[in-house]
């Protein structure tokens, strides 16, 4: 799989100067994405208006995201962020008459933040057990009173990968809807919402999806979407922007004008990812992470990831001064992503085994000399 970096590195000018290993936060900017951002700018500068083109680009981006997750375009809403996606979902559940929601202690803090604001719901947090989340936890904590189960596909802190198909089976059997936060997986782990039986799934574009902030996607299974009436919905969520009927499918979860410049970037980025194929990306990332895990252990570094789950697509190294270490590495042009007491090395298809080893050498040198 070393052919992926060989084939595509030339598209990323940043890689000539930097070792970019922060895809769990912001991936490197690809030339086609940079050109798309420029196109949006130029179309305003030279044509004066670009509304029609921007709407077409929005539909293109929707189609590409649908392709990426095995959905139909009508099942995809374009929203400003993953947090906004969940706010819209939370505003749509009253019809079920059930008031119990569960999420996990592996969810990104935005998920608890949304539910903390919904005091009319009873909320339970599903605890992980020493870094892993056995399926029995879902059996125990989801009940027939649960209206929604929120889970991350991948834990943002250490890359722990959950078996979404198995979780979907449990939540469906117990009569709960399932919302999957796929922000840390979309773009490097294949997703098939139909095969897995997912009800709702969201992902933003600035991490492994190669885009910039400002836009995210929300999948809602078609029959489900048509039955819901989200309160967080406005003219982009209407059949015809100026009349009151909800749009068919997931579009009803949209509110106002999308950040078109981010949509242009997303369209180019998603098209590149679909062209490469996420399963190839997964194979490559797994291979270089497996090598890096072994190399880090040889260097005496302590890994943060627990044993279990699918193989992580990042290498999380324990470091009590992770932010400080990341700042030192940045001075050496190694870009990684610290979070709490871990340094995350999160490669993508353009990274090599040697880059991962180089970052580990830098971290090990810093740790030993401190
Ligand atoms: C797993 C996960 N979910 C959600 C978010 C927040 O996304 P947004 O800022 O688009 O709401 C992040 C951001 O880092 C994340 O890692």
mmCIF file of N, CA and C in Angstrom, residues 10 22 40 52 65 110 120 150 162 167 182 195 199 203 211 226 228 232 235 262 284 295 319 325:
data_model
loop_
_atom_site.group_PDB
_atom_site.id
_atom_site.type_symbol
_atom_site.label_atom_id
_atom_site.label_comp_id
_atom_site.label_asym_id
_atom_site.label_seq_id
_atom_site.Cartn_x
_atom_site.Cartn_y
_atom_site.Cartn_z
ATOM 1 N N UNK A 10 2.204 14.362 -4.235
ATOM 2 C CA UNK A 10 2.439 15.600 -4.996
ATOM 3 C C UNK A 10 1.245 16.557 -4.917
ATOM 4 N N UNK A 22 -1.788 15.000 11.778
ATOM 5 C CA UNK A 22 -2.880 15.455 12.647
ATOM 6 C C UNK A 22 -4.242 15.311 11.963
ATOM 7 N N UNK A 40 -14.356 29.366 -5.548
ATOM 8 C CA UNK A 40 -15.486 30.065 -4.921
ATOM 9 C C UNK A 40 -15.189 31.558 -4.840
ATOM 10 N N UNK A 52 -26.311 29.969 -8.317
ATOM 11 C CA UNK A 52 -26.703 28.736 -9.024
ATOM 12 C C UNK A 52 -25.567 27.701 -8.962
ATOM 13 N N UNK A 65 -20.824 12.589 -0.518
ATOM 14 C CA UNK A 65 -20.846 12.072 0.854
ATOM 15 C C UNK A 65 -21.735 10.824 0.917
ATOM 16 N N UNK A 110 -19.033 17.533 22.770
ATOM 17 C CA UNK A 110 -20.198 18.204 22.163
ATOM 18 C C UNK A 110 -21.481 17.395 22.375
ATOM 19 N N UNK A 120 -35.527 18.143 29.681
ATOM 20 C CA UNK A 120 -36.757 17.342 29.607
ATOM 21 C C UNK A 120 -36.459 15.874 29.273
ATOM 22 N N UNK A 150 -26.547 7.388 21.375
ATOM 23 C CA UNK A 150 -25.502 8.121 20.640
ATOM 24 C C UNK A 150 -24.169 7.428 20.882
ATOM 25 N N UNK A 162 -15.278 1.135 17.311
ATOM 26 C CA UNK A 162 -16.413 0.324 17.760
ATOM 27 C C UNK A 162 -17.052 -0.430 16.584
ATOM 28 N N UNK A 167 -23.650 -2.813 17.443
ATOM 29 C CA UNK A 167 -24.367 -1.865 18.319
ATOM 30 C C UNK A 167 -25.752 -1.564 17.729
ATOM 31 N N UNK A 182 -19.453 9.947 13.366
ATOM 32 C CA UNK A 182 -18.394 9.336 12.546
ATOM 33 C C UNK A 182 -17.314 10.346 12.168
ATOM 34 N N UNK A 195 -25.798 -1.479 5.300
ATOM 35 C CA UNK A 195 -25.339 -2.799 5.756
ATOM 36 C C UNK A 195 -25.309 -2.857 7.296
ATOM 37 N N UNK A 199 -29.357 4.426 11.906
ATOM 38 C CA UNK A 199 -30.485 5.352 11.679
ATOM 39 C C UNK A 199 -29.995 6.737 11.286
ATOM 40 N N UNK A 203 -20.822 13.545 10.234
ATOM 41 C CA UNK A 203 -19.363 13.753 10.138
ATOM 42 C C UNK A 203 -19.111 15.144 9.577
ATOM 43 N N UNK A 211 -11.264 18.471 4.255
ATOM 44 C CA UNK A 211 -11.862 19.782 3.991
ATOM 45 C C UNK A 211 -11.467 20.827 5.024
ATOM 46 N N UNK A 226 -38.548 10.991 6.882
ATOM 47 C CA UNK A 226 -39.874 11.439 6.450
ATOM 48 C C UNK A 226 -40.881 11.453 7.593
ATOM 49 N N UNK A 228 -40.071 12.352 10.742
ATOM 50 C CA UNK A 228 -39.651 13.290 11.786
ATOM 51 C C UNK A 228 -39.925 14.738 11.392
ATOM 52 N N UNK A 232 -35.401 22.325 14.743
ATOM 53 C CA UNK A 232 -34.246 23.049 14.187
ATOM 54 C C UNK A 232 -34.217 22.787 12.689
ATOM 55 N N UNK A 235 -35.464 27.440 6.081
ATOM 56 C CA UNK A 235 -35.834 27.442 4.657
ATOM 57 C C UNK A 235 -35.051 26.462 3.792
ATOM 58 N N UNK A 262 -16.870 26.356 2.175
ATOM 59 C CA UNK A 262 -16.527 25.050 2.756
ATOM 60 C C UNK A 262 -17.159 23.917 1.951
ATOM 61 N N UNK A 284 -3.885 1.097 4.058
ATOM 62 C CA UNK A 284 -2.610 1.809 4.180
ATOM 63 C C UNK A 284 -2.405 2.338 5.599
ATOM 64 N N UNK A 295 7.231 0.228 16.655
ATOM 65 C CA UNK A 295 8.405 1.107 16.742
ATOM 66 C C UNK A 295 8.366 1.933 18.041
ATOM 67 N N UNK A 319 1.665 11.090 27.304
ATOM 68 C CA UNK A 319 2.637 12.137 27.608
ATOM 69 C C UNK A 319 1.911 13.158 28.481
ATOM 70 N N UNK A 325 4.872 19.034 24.281
ATOM 71 C CA UNK A 325 5.601 18.195 23.323
ATOM 72 C C UNK A 325 5.174 18.531 21.898
#
